PDB file of C-alpha atoms in Angstrom:
ATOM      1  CA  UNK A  21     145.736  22.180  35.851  1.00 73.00           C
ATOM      2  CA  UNK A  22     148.434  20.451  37.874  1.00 78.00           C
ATOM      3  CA  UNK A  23     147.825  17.115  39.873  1.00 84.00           C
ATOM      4  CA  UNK A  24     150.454  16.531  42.489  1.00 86.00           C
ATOM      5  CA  UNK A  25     151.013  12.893  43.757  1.00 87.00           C
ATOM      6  CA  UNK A  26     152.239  13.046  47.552  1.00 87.00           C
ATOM      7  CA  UNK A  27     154.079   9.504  48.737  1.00 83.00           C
ATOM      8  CA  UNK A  28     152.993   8.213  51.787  1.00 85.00           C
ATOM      9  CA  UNK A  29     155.381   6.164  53.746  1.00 81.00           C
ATOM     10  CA  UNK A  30     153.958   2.386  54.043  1.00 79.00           C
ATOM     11  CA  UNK A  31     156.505   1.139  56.570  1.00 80.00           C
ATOM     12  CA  UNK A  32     155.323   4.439  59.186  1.00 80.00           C
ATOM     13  CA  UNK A  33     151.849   4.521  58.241  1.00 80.00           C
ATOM     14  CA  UNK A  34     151.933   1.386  60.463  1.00 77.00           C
ATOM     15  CA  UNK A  35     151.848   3.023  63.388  1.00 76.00           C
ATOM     16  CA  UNK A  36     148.902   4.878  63.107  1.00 76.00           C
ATOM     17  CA  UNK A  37     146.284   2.430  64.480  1.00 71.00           C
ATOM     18  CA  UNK A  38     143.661   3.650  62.500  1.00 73.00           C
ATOM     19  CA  UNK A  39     145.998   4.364  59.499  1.00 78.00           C
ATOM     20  CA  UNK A  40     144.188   6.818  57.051  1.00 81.00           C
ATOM     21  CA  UNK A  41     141.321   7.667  59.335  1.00 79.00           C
ATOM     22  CA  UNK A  42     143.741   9.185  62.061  1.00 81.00           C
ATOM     23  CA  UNK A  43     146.574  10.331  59.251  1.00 85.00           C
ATOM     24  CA  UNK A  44     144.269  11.880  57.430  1.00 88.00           C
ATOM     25  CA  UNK A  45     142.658  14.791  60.309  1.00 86.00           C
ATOM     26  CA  UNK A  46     146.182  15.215  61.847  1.00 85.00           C
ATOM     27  CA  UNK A  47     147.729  16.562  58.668  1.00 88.00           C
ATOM     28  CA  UNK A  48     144.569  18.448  58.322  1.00 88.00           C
ATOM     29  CA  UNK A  49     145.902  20.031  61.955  1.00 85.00           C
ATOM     30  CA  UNK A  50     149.299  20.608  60.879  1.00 85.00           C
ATOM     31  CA  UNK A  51     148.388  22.813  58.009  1.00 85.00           C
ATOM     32  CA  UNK A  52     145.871  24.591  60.143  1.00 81.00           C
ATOM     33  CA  UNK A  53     148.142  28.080  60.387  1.00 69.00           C
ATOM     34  CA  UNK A  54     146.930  28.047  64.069  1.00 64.00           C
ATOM     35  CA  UNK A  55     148.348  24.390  64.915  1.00 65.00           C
ATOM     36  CA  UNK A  56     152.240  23.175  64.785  1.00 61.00           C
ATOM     37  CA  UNK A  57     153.086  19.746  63.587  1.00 60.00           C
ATOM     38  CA  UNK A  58     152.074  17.671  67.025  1.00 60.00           C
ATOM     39  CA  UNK A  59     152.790  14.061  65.725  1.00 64.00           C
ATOM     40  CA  UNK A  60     156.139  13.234  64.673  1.00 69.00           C
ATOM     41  CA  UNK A  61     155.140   9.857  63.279  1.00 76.00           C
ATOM     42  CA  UNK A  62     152.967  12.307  60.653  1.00 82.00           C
ATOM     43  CA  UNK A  63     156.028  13.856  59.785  1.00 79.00           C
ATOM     44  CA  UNK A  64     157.666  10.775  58.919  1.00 82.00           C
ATOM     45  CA  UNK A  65     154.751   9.648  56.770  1.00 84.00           C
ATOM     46  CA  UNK A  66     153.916  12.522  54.907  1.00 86.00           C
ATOM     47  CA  UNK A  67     156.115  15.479  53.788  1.00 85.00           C
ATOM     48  CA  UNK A  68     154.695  18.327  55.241  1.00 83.00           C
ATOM     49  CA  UNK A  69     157.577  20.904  53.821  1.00 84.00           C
ATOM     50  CA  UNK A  70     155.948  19.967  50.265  1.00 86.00           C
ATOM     51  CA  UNK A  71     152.724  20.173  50.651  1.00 87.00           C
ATOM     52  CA  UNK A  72     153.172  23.550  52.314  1.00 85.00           C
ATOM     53  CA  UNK A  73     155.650  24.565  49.530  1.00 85.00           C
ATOM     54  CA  UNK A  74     153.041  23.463  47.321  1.00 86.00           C
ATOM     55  CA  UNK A  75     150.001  25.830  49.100  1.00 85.00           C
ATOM     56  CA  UNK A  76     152.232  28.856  48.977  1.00 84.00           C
ATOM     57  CA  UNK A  77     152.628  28.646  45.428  1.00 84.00           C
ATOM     58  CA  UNK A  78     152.393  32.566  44.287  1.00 82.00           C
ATOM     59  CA  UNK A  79     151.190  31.517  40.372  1.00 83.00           C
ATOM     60  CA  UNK A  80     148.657  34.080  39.484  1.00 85.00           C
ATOM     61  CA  UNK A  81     145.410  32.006  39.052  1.00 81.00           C
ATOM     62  CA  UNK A  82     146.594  28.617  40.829  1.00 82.00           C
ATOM     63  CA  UNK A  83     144.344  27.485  43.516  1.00 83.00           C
ATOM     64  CA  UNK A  84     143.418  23.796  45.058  1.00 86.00           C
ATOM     65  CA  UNK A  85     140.539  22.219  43.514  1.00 90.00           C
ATOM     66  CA  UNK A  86     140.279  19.152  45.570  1.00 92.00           C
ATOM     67  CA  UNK A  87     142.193  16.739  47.830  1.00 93.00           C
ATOM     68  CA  UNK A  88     141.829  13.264  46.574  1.00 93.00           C
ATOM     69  CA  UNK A  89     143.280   9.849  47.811  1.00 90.00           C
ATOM     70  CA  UNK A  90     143.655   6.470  46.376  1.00 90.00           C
ATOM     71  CA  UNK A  91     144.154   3.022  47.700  1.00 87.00           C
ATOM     72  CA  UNK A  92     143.657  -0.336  48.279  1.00 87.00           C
ATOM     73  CA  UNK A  93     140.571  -1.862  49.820  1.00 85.00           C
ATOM     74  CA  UNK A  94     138.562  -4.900  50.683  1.00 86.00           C
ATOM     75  CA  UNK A  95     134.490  -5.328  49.954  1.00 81.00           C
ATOM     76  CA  UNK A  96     132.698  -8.066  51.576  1.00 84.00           C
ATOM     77  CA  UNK A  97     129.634  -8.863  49.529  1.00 77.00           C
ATOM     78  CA  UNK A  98     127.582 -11.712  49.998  1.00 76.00           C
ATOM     79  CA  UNK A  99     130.478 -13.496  51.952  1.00 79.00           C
ATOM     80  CA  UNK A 100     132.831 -12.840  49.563  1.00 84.00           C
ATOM     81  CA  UNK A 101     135.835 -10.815  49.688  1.00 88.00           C
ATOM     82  CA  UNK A 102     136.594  -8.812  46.724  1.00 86.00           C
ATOM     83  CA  UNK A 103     139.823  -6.803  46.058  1.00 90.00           C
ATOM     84  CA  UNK A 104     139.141  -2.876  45.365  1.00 90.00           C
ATOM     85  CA  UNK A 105     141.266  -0.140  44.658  1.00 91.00           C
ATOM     86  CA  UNK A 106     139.245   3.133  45.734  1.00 91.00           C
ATOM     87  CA  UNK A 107     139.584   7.132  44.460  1.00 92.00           C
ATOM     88  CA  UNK A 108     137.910   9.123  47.256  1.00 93.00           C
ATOM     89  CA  UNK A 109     138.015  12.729  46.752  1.00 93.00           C
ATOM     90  CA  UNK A 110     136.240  16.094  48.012  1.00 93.00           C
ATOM     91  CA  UNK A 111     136.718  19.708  45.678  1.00 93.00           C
ATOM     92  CA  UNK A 112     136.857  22.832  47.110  1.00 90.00           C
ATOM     93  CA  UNK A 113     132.681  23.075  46.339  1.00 90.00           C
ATOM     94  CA  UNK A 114     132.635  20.590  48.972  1.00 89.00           C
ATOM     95  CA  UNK A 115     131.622  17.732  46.545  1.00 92.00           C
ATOM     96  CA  UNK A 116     132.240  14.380  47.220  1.00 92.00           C
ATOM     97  CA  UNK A 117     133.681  11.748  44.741  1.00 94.00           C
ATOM     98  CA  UNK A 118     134.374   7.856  45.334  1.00 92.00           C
ATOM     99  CA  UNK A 119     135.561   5.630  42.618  1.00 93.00           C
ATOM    100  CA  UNK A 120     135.518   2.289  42.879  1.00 92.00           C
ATOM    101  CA  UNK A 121     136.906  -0.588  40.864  1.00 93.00           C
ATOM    102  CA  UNK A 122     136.790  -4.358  41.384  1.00 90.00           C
ATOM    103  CA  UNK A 123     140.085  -6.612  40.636  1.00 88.00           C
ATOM    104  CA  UNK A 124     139.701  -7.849  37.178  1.00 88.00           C
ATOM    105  CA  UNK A 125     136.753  -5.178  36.489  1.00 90.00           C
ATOM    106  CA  UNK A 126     137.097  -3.015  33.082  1.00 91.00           C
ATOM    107  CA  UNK A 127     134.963  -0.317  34.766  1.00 94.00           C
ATOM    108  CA  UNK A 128     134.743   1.036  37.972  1.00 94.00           C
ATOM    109  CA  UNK A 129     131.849   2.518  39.547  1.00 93.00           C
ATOM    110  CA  UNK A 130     131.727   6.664  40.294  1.00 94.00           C
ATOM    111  CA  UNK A 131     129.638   8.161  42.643  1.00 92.00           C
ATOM    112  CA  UNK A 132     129.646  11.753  43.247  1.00 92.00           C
ATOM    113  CA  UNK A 133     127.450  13.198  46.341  1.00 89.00           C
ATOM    114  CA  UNK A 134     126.913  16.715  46.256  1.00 85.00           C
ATOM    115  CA  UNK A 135     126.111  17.306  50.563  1.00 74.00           C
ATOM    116  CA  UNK A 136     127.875  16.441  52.833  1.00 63.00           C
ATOM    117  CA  UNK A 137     126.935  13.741  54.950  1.00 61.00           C
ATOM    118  CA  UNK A 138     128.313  12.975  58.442  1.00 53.00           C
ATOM    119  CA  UNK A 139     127.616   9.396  57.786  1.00 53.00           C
ATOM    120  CA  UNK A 140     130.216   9.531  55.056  1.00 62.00           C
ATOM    121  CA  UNK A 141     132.984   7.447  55.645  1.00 70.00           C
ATOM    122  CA  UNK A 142     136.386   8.481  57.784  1.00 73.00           C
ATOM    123  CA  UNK A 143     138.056   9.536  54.850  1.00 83.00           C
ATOM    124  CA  UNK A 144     135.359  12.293  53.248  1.00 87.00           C
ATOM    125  CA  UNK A 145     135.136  13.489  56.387  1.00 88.00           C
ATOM    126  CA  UNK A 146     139.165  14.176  56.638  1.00 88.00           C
ATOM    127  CA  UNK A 147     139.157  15.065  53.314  1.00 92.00           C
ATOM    128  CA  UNK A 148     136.500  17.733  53.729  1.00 90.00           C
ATOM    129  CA  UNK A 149     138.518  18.782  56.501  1.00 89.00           C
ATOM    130  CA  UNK A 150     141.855  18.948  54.670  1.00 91.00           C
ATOM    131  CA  UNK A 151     139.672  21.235  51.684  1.00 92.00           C
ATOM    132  CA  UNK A 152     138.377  23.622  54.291  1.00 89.00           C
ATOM    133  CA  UNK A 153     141.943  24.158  55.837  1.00 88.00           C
ATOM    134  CA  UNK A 154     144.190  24.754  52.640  1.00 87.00           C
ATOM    135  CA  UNK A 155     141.741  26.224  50.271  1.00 82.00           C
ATOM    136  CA  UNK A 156     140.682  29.094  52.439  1.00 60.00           C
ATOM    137  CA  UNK A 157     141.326  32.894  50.576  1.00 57.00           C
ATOM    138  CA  UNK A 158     144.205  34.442  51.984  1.00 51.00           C
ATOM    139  CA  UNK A 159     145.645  31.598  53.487  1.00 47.00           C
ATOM    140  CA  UNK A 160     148.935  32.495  55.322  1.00 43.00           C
ATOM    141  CA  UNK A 161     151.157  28.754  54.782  1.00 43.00           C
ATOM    142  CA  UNK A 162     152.075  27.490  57.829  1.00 42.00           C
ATOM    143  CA  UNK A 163     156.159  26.696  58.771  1.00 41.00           C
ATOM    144  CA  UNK A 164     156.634  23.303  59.135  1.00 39.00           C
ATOM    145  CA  UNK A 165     158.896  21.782  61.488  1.00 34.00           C
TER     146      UNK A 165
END
């Protein structure tokens, strides 16, 4: 098993308004074999050329388990703003994970949600997406440009 760690860049992800919740279903879209790469900002945020290198990896037996992302967050909780760094990830079963630890917290918190819900938040939803498009059998990799 192989994790892969793909850099965003901070300084472009800026101009996506909605930053991960509009990044997120657009690169699902330009590794759709059916859809070219429409947003050049996503390009310069994200390098598609790996990711599809990465997809049309011919090892016998390799196949994506599950797209995952990390990052920093903020929980309001009783008026109080707590720092969180969060783990949200979906496997190619369709499974939901979120991992969530407080600043200054030994532990964090895992929940795992086994349906899909459409109340999820923005990123499950993109992340579900992102499953469906690269983990499909047969998969021709799309060109990127």
């Amino acid at each position: 098993m192989r994790a892969v760690h793909l850099p965003l860049n901070d300084t472009r992800m800026g101009r996506y308004r909605a930053g991960l919740a509009d990044l997120l279903p657009d690169l699902a879209t330009a590794l759709d074999i059916n859809q070219p790469v429409a947003r050049p900002t996503l390009a310069a945020c994200v390098d598609i050329g790996l990711i599809t290198d990465l997809l049309a990896d011919p090892t016998p037996g390799l196949r994506l388990l599950a797209w995952a992302l990390c990052y920093e967050d903020v929980l309001v909780e009783s008026d109080d703003l707590h720092e969180i760094r969060r783990v949200d990830a979906v496997d190619a079963d369709r499974r939901g994970y979120r991992i969530t630890r407080l600043r200054g917290e030994p532990h964090p918190v895992v929940r795992i949600d086994d349906h899909v819900d459409h109340d999820a938040a923005a990123t499950r939803s993109a992340l579900t997406r992102l499953v469906e498009t690269t983990s499909r059998p047969g998969r021709i990799t799309p060109t990127a440009s």
